[in-house]
PDB file of C-alpha atoms in Angstrom:
ATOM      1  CA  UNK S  71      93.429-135.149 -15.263  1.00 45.00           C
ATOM      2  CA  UNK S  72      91.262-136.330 -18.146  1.00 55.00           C
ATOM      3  CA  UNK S  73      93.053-137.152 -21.398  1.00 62.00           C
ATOM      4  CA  UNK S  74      92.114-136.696 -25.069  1.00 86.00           C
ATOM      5  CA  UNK S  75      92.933-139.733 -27.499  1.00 90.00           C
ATOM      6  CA  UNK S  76      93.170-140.607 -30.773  1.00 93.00           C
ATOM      7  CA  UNK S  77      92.507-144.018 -32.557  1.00 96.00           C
ATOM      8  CA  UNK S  78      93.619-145.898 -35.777  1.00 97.00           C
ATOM      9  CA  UNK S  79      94.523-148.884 -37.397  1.00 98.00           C
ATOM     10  CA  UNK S  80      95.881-150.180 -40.603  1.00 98.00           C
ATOM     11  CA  UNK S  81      93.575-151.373 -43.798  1.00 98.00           C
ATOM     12  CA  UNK S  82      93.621-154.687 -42.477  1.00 98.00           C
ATOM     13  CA  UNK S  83      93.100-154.105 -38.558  1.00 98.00           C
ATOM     14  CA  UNK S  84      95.439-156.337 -37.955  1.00 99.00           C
ATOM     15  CA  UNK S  85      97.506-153.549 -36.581  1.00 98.00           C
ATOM     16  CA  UNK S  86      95.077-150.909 -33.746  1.00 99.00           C
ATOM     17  CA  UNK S  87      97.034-148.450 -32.067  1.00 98.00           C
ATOM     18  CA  UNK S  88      95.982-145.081 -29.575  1.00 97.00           C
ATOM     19  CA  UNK S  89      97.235-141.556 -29.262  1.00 95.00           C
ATOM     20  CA  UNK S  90      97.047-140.347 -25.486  1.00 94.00           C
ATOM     21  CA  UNK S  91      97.096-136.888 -25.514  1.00 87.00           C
ATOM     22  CA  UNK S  92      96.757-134.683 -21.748  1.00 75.00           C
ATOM     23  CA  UNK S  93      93.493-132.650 -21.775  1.00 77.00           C
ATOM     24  CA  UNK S  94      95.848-129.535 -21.899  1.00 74.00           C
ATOM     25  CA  UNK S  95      96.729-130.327 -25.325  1.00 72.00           C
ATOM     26  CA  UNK S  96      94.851-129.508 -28.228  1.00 73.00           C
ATOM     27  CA  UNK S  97      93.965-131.935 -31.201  1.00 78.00           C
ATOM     28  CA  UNK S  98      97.378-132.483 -33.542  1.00 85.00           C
ATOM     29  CA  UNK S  99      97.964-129.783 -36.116  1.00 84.00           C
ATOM     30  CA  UNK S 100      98.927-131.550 -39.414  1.00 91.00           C
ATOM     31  CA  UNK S 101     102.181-131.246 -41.310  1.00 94.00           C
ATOM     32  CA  UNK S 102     102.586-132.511 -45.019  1.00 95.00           C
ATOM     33  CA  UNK S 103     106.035-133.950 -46.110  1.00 95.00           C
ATOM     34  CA  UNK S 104     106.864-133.560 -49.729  1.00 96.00           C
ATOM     35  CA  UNK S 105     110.048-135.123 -49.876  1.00 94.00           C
ATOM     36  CA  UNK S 106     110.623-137.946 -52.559  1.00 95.00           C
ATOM     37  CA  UNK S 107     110.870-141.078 -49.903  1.00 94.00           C
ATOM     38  CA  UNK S 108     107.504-139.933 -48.160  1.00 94.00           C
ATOM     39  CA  UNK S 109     105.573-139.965 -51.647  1.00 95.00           C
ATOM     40  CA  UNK S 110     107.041-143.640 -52.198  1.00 95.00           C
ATOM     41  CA  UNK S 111     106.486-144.512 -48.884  1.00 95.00           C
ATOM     42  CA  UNK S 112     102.575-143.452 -48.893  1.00 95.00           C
ATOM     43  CA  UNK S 113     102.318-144.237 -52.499  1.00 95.00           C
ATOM     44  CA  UNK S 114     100.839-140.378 -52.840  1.00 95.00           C
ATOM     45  CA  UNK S 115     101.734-137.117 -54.060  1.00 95.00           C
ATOM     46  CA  UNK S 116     102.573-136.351 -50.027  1.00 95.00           C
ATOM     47  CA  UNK S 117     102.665-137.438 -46.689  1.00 96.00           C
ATOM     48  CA  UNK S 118      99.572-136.376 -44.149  1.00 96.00           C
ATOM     49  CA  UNK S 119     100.934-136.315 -40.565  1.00 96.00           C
ATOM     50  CA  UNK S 120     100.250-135.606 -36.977  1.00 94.00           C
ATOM     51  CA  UNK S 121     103.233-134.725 -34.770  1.00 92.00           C
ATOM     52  CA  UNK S 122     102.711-136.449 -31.343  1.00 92.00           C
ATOM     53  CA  UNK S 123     105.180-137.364 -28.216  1.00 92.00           C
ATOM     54  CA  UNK S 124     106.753-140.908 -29.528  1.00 93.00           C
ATOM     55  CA  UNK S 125     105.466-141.789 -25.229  1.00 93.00           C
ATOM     56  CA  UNK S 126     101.556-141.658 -26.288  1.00 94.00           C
ATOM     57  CA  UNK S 127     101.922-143.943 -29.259  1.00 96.00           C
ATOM     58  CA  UNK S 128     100.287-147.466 -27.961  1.00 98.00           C
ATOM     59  CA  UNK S 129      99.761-150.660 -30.143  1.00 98.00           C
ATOM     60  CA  UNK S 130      96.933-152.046 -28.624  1.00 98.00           C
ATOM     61  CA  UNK S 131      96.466-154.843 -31.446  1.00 99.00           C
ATOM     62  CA  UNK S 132      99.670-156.527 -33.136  1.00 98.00           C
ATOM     63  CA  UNK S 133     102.716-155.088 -34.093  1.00 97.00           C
ATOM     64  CA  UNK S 134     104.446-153.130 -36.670  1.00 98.00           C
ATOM     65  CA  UNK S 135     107.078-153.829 -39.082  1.00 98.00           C
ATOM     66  CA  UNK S 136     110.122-151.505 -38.898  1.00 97.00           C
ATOM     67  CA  UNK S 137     112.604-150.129 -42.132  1.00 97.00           C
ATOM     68  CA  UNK S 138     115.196-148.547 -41.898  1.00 95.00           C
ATOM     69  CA  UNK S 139     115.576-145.334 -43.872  1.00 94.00           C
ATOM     70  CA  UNK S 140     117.897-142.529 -44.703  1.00 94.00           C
ATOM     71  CA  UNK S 141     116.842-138.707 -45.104  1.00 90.00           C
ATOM     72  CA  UNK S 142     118.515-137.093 -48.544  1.00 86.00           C
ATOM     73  CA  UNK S 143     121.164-135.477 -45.708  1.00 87.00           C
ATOM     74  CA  UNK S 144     121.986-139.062 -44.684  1.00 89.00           C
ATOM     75  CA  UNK S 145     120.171-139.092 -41.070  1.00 90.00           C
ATOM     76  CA  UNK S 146     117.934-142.504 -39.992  1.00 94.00           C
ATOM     77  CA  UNK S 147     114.515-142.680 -40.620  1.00 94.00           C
ATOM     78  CA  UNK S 148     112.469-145.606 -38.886  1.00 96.00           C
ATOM     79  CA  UNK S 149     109.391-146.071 -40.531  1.00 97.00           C
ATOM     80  CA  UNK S 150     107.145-148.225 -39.612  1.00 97.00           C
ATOM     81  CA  UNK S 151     104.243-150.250 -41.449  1.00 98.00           C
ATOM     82  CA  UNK S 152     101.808-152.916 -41.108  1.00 98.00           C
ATOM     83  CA  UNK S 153     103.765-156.349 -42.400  1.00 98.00           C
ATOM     84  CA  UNK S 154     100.533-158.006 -43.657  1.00 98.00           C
ATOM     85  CA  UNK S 155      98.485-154.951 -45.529  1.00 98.00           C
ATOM     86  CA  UNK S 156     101.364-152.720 -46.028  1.00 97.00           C
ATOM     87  CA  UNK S 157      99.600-149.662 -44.570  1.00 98.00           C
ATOM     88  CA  UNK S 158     102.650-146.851 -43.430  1.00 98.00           C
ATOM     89  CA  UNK S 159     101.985-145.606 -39.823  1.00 97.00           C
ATOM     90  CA  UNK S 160     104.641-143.570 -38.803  1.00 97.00           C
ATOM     91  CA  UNK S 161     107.717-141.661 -39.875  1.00 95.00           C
ATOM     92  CA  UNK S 162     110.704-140.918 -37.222  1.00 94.00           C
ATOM     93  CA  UNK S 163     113.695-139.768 -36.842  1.00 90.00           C
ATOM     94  CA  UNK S 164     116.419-142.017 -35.672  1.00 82.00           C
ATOM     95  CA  UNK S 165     117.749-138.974 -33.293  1.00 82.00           C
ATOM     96  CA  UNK S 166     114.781-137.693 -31.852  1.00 81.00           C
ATOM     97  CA  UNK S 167     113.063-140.372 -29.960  1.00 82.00           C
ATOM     98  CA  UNK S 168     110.750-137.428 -28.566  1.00 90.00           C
ATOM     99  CA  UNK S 169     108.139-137.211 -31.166  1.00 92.00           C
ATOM    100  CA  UNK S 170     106.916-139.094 -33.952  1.00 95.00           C
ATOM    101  CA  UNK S 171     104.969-138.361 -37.291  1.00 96.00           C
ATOM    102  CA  UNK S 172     101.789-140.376 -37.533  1.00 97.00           C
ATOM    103  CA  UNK S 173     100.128-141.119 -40.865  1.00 97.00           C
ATOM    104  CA  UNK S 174      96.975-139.067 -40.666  1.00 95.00           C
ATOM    105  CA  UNK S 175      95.141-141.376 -43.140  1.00 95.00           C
ATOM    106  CA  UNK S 176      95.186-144.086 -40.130  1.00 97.00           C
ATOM    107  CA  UNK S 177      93.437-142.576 -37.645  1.00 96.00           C
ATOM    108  CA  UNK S 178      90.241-143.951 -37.158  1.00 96.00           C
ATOM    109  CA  UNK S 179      87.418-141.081 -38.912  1.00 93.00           C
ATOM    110  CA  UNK S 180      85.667-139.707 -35.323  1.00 88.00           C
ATOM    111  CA  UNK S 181      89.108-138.577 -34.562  1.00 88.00           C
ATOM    112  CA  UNK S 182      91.028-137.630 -38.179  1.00 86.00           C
ATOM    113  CA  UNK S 183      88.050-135.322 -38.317  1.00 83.00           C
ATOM    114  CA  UNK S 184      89.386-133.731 -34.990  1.00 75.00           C
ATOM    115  CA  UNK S 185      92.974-132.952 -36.078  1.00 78.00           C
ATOM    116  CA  UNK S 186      93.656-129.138 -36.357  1.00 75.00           C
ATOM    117  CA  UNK S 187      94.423-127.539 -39.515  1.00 84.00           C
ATOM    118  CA  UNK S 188      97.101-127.909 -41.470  1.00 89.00           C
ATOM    119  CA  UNK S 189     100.293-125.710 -40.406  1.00 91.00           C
ATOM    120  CA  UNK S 190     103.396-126.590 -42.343  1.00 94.00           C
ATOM    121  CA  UNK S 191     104.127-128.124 -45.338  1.00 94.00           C
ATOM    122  CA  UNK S 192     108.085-129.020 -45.721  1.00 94.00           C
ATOM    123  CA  UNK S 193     109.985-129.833 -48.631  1.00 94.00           C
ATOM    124  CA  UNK S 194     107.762-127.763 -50.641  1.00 93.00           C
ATOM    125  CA  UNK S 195     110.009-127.266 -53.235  1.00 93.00           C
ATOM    126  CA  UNK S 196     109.477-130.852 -54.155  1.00 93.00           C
ATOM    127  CA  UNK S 197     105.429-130.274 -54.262  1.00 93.00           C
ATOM    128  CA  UNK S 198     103.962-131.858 -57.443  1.00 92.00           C
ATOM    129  CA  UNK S 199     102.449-129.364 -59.689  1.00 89.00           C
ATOM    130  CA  UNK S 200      98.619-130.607 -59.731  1.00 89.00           C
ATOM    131  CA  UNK S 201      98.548-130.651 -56.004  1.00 88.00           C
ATOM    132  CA  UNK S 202      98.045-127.034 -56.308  1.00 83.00           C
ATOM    133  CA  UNK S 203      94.712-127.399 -58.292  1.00 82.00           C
ATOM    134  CA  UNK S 204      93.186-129.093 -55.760  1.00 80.00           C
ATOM    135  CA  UNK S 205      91.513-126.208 -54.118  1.00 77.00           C
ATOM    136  CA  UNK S 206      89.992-125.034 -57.663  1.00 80.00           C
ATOM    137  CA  UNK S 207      86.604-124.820 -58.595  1.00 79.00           C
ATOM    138  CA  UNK S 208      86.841-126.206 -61.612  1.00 79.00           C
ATOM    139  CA  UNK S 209      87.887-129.618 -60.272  1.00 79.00           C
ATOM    140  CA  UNK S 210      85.833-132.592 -60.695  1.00 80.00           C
ATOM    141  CA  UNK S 211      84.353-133.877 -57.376  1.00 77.00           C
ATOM    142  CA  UNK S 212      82.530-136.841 -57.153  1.00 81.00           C
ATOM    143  CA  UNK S 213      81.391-137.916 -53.224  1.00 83.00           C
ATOM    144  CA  UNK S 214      81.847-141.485 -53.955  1.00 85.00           C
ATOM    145  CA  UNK S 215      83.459-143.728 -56.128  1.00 83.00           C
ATOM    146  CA  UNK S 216      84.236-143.825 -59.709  1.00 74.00           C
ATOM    147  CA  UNK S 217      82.384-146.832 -60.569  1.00 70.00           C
ATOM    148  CA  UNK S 218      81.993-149.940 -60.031  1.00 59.00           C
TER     149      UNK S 218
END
């Protein structure tokens, strides 16, 4: 059976990975974490991710760095990143070795542009205030850079 995948890599490429996903499975629906260790772990206002079977997570270049973290209700989160750039790639819980949370923002363009819309959003609660505005019209946007 023919299999849909998904590519990505860190800033620095030292670290490549692939998503193998069976052709009975649709792209990755995306889930946004707004708990206070994902925004320090991204460096953003909230973590983008993709929910995929830890199984069809492949390295294909190098090798992530793993830290240890706990959840604010005291479970193990694994989290790992690329050692040399710094680029987070995934998010998992240390009891479910089923499925893992990808960092959207790696996958390789062709196939971040394939993921399905986004479906949850937890810790919402947490949500910084001017993420709301992002959706208004009266925002600002430039398709580019600032300058420079």
């Amino acid at each position: 059976m023919a299999q849909n995948y998904l590519t990505g890599a860190c800033l620095c490429k030292n670290i490549v990975y692939r998503i193998m996903l069976p052709a009975s499975e649709s792209f990755p629906k995306v889930i946004i974490c707004h708990c206070t260790n994902c925004k320090r772990y991204t460096g953003s206002s909230f973590s983008a991710n993709i929910i995929v079977p830890q199984s069809s997570l492949e390295y294909t270049k190098g090798s992530p760095k793993v830290y240890l973290d706990h959840s604010d209700k005291g479970g193990q989160v694994l989290r790992e990143f690329c050692p040399d750039c710094g680029t987070p790639f995934t998010s998992r819980s240390g009891d479910d070795e089923e499925v893992v949370a990808v960092k959207s923002g790696t996958l390789d363009e062709e196939h971040r542009l394939n993921c399905a819309k986004l479906t949850t959003e937890i810790y919402y609660h947490r949500k910084d205030k001017w993420v709301v505005d992002m959706g208004n019209e009266d925002v600002q946007r430039i398709n580019g850079s600032m300058g420079g």
